[in-house]
Amino acid sequence: MSWQSYIDDHLMAEVDGAHLTAAAIVGHDGSIWAQSSNFPQLKPEEVNAIMADFDTPGSLAPTGLYIGGTKYMVIQGESGAVIRGKKGAGGATIKKTGLALIVGIYDEPMTGGQCNMVVEKIGDYLIDQGL
């Protein structure tokens, strides 16, 4: 399966009548493996800050989570495994695997819980595959 099919067939799939606004699979070095057509351009410093938060959980909380220049308030996640952000009625979930970051961005009518489920399910699958 190509990386793009993970985006198209799984991350951007409909869940209870809603779907992610944008999604990407990004290498730990910031390289884009695959992304939806409308995924924002990640800046190297944003990827570095995300990776630093996985190494030192809580480091993003004071400054916020930035994805493509958009700031999200950091909310509860799973230390070293998942970062969750909120912005208005939407937000983002980032799941870390051994080699990549799975990033999902959502807005209404999708909920944070639905976004978490979609992103973390693919992340867990990739972890099980050694990726």
PDB file of C-alpha atoms in Angstrom:
ATOM      1  CA  MET A   1       0.000   0.000   0.000  1.00  0.00           C
ATOM      2  CA  SER A   2       1.328   3.435  -0.882  1.00  0.00           C
ATOM      3  CA  TRP A   3       1.609   6.128   1.782  1.00  0.00           C
ATOM      4  CA  GLN A   4      -0.880   8.227  -0.176  1.00  0.00           C
ATOM      5  CA  SER A   5      -3.501   5.480   0.089  1.00  0.00           C
ATOM      6  CA  TYR A   6      -3.245   5.661   3.896  1.00  0.00           C
ATOM      7  CA  ILE A   7      -4.244   9.320   3.556  1.00  0.00           C
ATOM      8  CA  ASP A   8      -6.940   8.878   0.908  1.00  0.00           C
ATOM      9  CA  ASP A   9      -8.488   5.591   2.038  1.00  0.00           C
ATOM     10  CA  HIS A  10      -8.101   5.771   5.814  1.00  0.00           C
ATOM     11  CA  LEU A  11      -7.262   9.169   7.290  1.00  0.00           C
ATOM     12  CA  MET A  12      -9.620  11.140   5.017  1.00  0.00           C
ATOM     13  CA  ALA A  13     -12.379   8.478   5.170  1.00  0.00           C
ATOM     14  CA  GLU A  14     -15.822   9.409   6.455  1.00  0.00           C
ATOM     15  CA  VAL A  15     -16.592   8.647  10.120  1.00  0.00           C
ATOM     16  CA  ASP A  16     -20.243   8.987  11.159  1.00  0.00           C
ATOM     17  CA  GLY A  17     -20.865  11.554   8.419  1.00  0.00           C
ATOM     18  CA  ALA A  18     -17.722  13.595   9.150  1.00  0.00           C
ATOM     19  CA  HIS A  19     -14.110  13.501   7.989  1.00  0.00           C
ATOM     20  CA  LEU A  20     -10.791  15.162   8.692  1.00  0.00           C
ATOM     21  CA  THR A  21     -10.160  18.555   7.115  1.00  0.00           C
ATOM     22  CA  ALA A  22      -6.547  17.625   6.301  1.00  0.00           C
ATOM     23  CA  ALA A  23      -4.060  14.855   7.062  1.00  0.00           C
ATOM     24  CA  ALA A  24      -0.411  13.964   6.519  1.00  0.00           C
ATOM     25  CA  ILE A  25       2.199  11.352   7.272  1.00  0.00           C
ATOM     26  CA  VAL A  26       5.471  13.089   8.048  1.00  0.00           C
ATOM     27  CA  GLY A  27       8.889  11.587   8.750  1.00  0.00           C
ATOM     28  CA  HIS A  28      10.553  12.455  12.055  1.00  0.00           C
ATOM     29  CA  ASP A  29      12.900  14.659   9.999  1.00  0.00           C
ATOM     30  CA  GLY A  30       9.979  16.693   8.635  1.00  0.00           C
ATOM     31  CA  SER A  31       9.884  15.049   5.196  1.00  0.00           C
ATOM     32  CA  ILE A  32       6.353  14.649   3.856  1.00  0.00           C
ATOM     33  CA  TRP A  33       5.604  11.010   3.028  1.00  0.00           C
ATOM     34  CA  ALA A  34       2.018  11.721   1.939  1.00  0.00           C
ATOM     35  CA  GLN A  35      -0.602  14.398   2.544  1.00  0.00           C
ATOM     36  CA  SER A  36      -4.086  15.502   1.617  1.00  0.00           C
ATOM     37  CA  SER A  37      -4.268  18.198  -1.033  1.00  0.00           C
ATOM     38  CA  ASN A  38      -5.138  20.912   1.495  1.00  0.00           C
ATOM     39  CA  PHE A  39      -2.645  20.033   4.240  1.00  0.00           C
ATOM     40  CA  PRO A  40      -0.806  23.201   5.365  1.00  0.00           C
ATOM     41  CA  GLN A  41       2.910  23.619   4.682  1.00  0.00           C
ATOM     42  CA  LEU A  42       4.764  22.443   7.794  1.00  0.00           C
ATOM     43  CA  LYS A  43       7.727  24.550   8.832  1.00  0.00           C
ATOM     44  CA  PRO A  44      10.941  22.822  10.018  1.00  0.00           C
ATOM     45  CA  GLU A  45      10.743  24.592  13.391  1.00  0.00           C
ATOM     46  CA  GLU A  46       7.177  23.281  13.860  1.00  0.00           C
ATOM     47  CA  VAL A  47       8.315  19.682  13.301  1.00  0.00           C
ATOM     48  CA  ASN A  48      11.291  20.244  15.624  1.00  0.00           C
ATOM     49  CA  ALA A  49       8.976  21.588  18.355  1.00  0.00           C
ATOM     50  CA  ILE A  50       6.604  18.617  17.950  1.00  0.00           C
ATOM     51  CA  MET A  51       9.478  16.129  18.142  1.00  0.00           C
ATOM     52  CA  ALA A  52      10.850  17.962  21.203  1.00  0.00           C
ATOM     53  CA  ASP A  53       7.460  17.649  22.923  1.00  0.00           C
ATOM     54  CA  PHE A  54       7.467  13.888  22.336  1.00  0.00           C
ATOM     55  CA  ASP A  55      10.916  13.766  23.980  1.00  0.00           C
ATOM     56  CA  THR A  56      10.000  16.227  26.761  1.00  0.00           C
ATOM     57  CA  PRO A  57       6.199  16.054  27.193  1.00  0.00           C
ATOM     58  CA  GLY A  58       4.633  19.381  28.072  1.00  0.00           C
ATOM     59  CA  SER A  59       7.201  21.544  26.285  1.00  0.00           C
ATOM     60  CA  LEU A  60       4.583  22.765  23.756  1.00  0.00           C
ATOM     61  CA  ALA A  61       2.012  23.727  26.387  1.00  0.00           C
ATOM     62  CA  PRO A  62       3.387  27.243  27.093  1.00  0.00           C
ATOM     63  CA  THR A  63       3.791  28.244  23.422  1.00  0.00           C
ATOM     64  CA  GLY A  64       1.097  26.181  21.712  1.00  0.00           C
ATOM     65  CA  LEU A  65       1.188  23.633  18.923  1.00  0.00           C
ATOM     66  CA  TYR A  66       1.801  25.106  15.470  1.00  0.00           C
ATOM     67  CA  ILE A  67       0.878  23.330  12.239  1.00  0.00           C
ATOM     68  CA  GLY A  68       1.423  25.321   9.065  1.00  0.00           C
ATOM     69  CA  GLY A  69       1.472  28.579  11.013  1.00  0.00           C
ATOM     70  CA  THR A  70      -1.852  27.879  12.764  1.00  0.00           C
ATOM     71  CA  LYS A  71      -1.685  27.848  16.556  1.00  0.00           C
ATOM     72  CA  TYR A  72      -3.528  25.194  18.556  1.00  0.00           C
ATOM     73  CA  MET A  73      -3.895  25.137  22.326  1.00  0.00           C
ATOM     74  CA  VAL A  74      -2.315  21.921  23.612  1.00  0.00           C
ATOM     75  CA  ILE A  75      -4.805  19.711  25.440  1.00  0.00           C
ATOM     76  CA  GLN A  76      -4.366  16.325  27.087  1.00  0.00           C
ATOM     77  CA  GLY A  77      -2.550  13.693  25.091  1.00  0.00           C
ATOM     78  CA  GLU A  78      -0.556  10.573  25.805  1.00  0.00           C
ATOM     79  CA  SER A  79       2.914  11.407  27.057  1.00  0.00           C
ATOM     80  CA  GLY A  80       5.491  10.604  24.388  1.00  0.00           C
ATOM     81  CA  ALA A  81       2.877   9.107  22.018  1.00  0.00           C
ATOM     82  CA  VAL A  82       0.073  11.560  21.160  1.00  0.00           C
ATOM     83  CA  ILE A  83      -0.218  15.356  21.064  1.00  0.00           C
ATOM     84  CA  ARG A  84      -3.670  16.903  20.815  1.00  0.00           C
ATOM     85  CA  GLY A  85      -4.478  20.511  20.013  1.00  0.00           C
ATOM     86  CA  LYS A  86      -7.666  22.567  19.998  1.00  0.00           C
ATOM     87  CA  LYS A  87      -8.578  25.703  18.052  1.00  0.00           C
ATOM     88  CA  GLY A  88     -12.168  26.909  18.248  1.00  0.00           C
ATOM     89  CA  ALA A  89     -14.537  24.176  17.074  1.00  0.00           C
ATOM     90  CA  GLY A  90     -11.666  22.217  15.534  1.00  0.00           C
ATOM     91  CA  GLY A  91      -8.263  20.904  16.380  1.00  0.00           C
ATOM     92  CA  ALA A  92      -5.517  18.438  15.564  1.00  0.00           C
ATOM     93  CA  THR A  93      -4.137  15.092  16.682  1.00  0.00           C
ATOM     94  CA  ILE A  94      -0.556  13.926  16.135  1.00  0.00           C
ATOM     95  CA  LYS A  95       0.415  10.290  16.757  1.00  0.00           C
ATOM     96  CA  LYS A  96       4.090   9.343  16.825  1.00  0.00           C
ATOM     97  CA  THR A  97       5.181   6.010  15.364  1.00  0.00           C
ATOM     98  CA  GLY A  98       8.692   4.597  15.185  1.00  0.00           C
ATOM     99  CA  LEU A  99       9.448   6.447  11.938  1.00  0.00           C
ATOM    100  CA  ALA A 100       6.666   8.961  11.338  1.00  0.00           C
ATOM    101  CA  LEU A 101       4.123  11.423  12.661  1.00  0.00           C
ATOM    102  CA  ILE A 102       0.488  10.879  11.694  1.00  0.00           C
ATOM    103  CA  VAL A 103      -1.217  14.299  11.639  1.00  0.00           C
ATOM    104  CA  GLY A 104      -4.956  14.855  11.433  1.00  0.00           C
ATOM    105  CA  ILE A 105      -6.683  18.259  11.417  1.00  0.00           C
ATOM    106  CA  TYR A 106     -10.444  18.516  11.946  1.00  0.00           C
ATOM    107  CA  ASP A 107     -13.274  21.005  12.158  1.00  0.00           C
ATOM    108  CA  GLU A 108     -16.972  20.654  12.852  1.00  0.00           C
ATOM    109  CA  PRO A 109     -18.940  18.472  12.396  1.00  0.00           C
ATOM    110  CA  MET A 110     -16.080  16.083  13.277  1.00  0.00           C
ATOM    111  CA  THR A 111     -15.296  15.899  16.981  1.00  0.00           C
ATOM    112  CA  GLY A 112     -11.947  15.645  18.722  1.00  0.00           C
ATOM    113  CA  GLY A 113     -12.767  12.087  19.759  1.00  0.00           C
ATOM    114  CA  GLN A 114     -13.445  11.057  16.158  1.00  0.00           C
ATOM    115  CA  CYS A 115     -10.187  12.674  14.990  1.00  0.00           C
ATOM    116  CA  ASN A 116      -8.261  10.914  17.770  1.00  0.00           C
ATOM    117  CA  MET A 117      -9.781   7.569  16.792  1.00  0.00           C
ATOM    118  CA  VAL A 118      -8.915   7.916  13.082  1.00  0.00           C
ATOM    119  CA  VAL A 119      -5.352   9.195  13.596  1.00  0.00           C
ATOM    120  CA  GLU A 120      -4.432   6.880  16.466  1.00  0.00           C
ATOM    121  CA  LYS A 121      -5.858   3.790  14.745  1.00  0.00           C
ATOM    122  CA  ILE A 122      -3.568   4.303  11.736  1.00  0.00           C
ATOM    123  CA  GLY A 123      -0.662   5.165  14.033  1.00  0.00           C
ATOM    124  CA  ASP A 124      -1.157   2.016  16.090  1.00  0.00           C
ATOM    125  CA  TYR A 125      -1.378  -0.064  12.904  1.00  0.00           C
ATOM    126  CA  LEU A 126       1.913   1.392  11.611  1.00  0.00           C
ATOM    127  CA  ILE A 127       3.577   0.781  14.992  1.00  0.00           C
ATOM    128  CA  ASP A 128       2.407  -2.856  14.816  1.00  0.00           C
ATOM    129  CA  GLN A 129       4.013  -3.046  11.343  1.00  0.00           C
ATOM    130  CA  GLY A 130       7.342  -1.802  12.741  1.00  0.00           C
ATOM    131  CA  LEU A 131       6.982   1.606  11.139  1.00  0.00           C
TER     132      LEU A 131
END
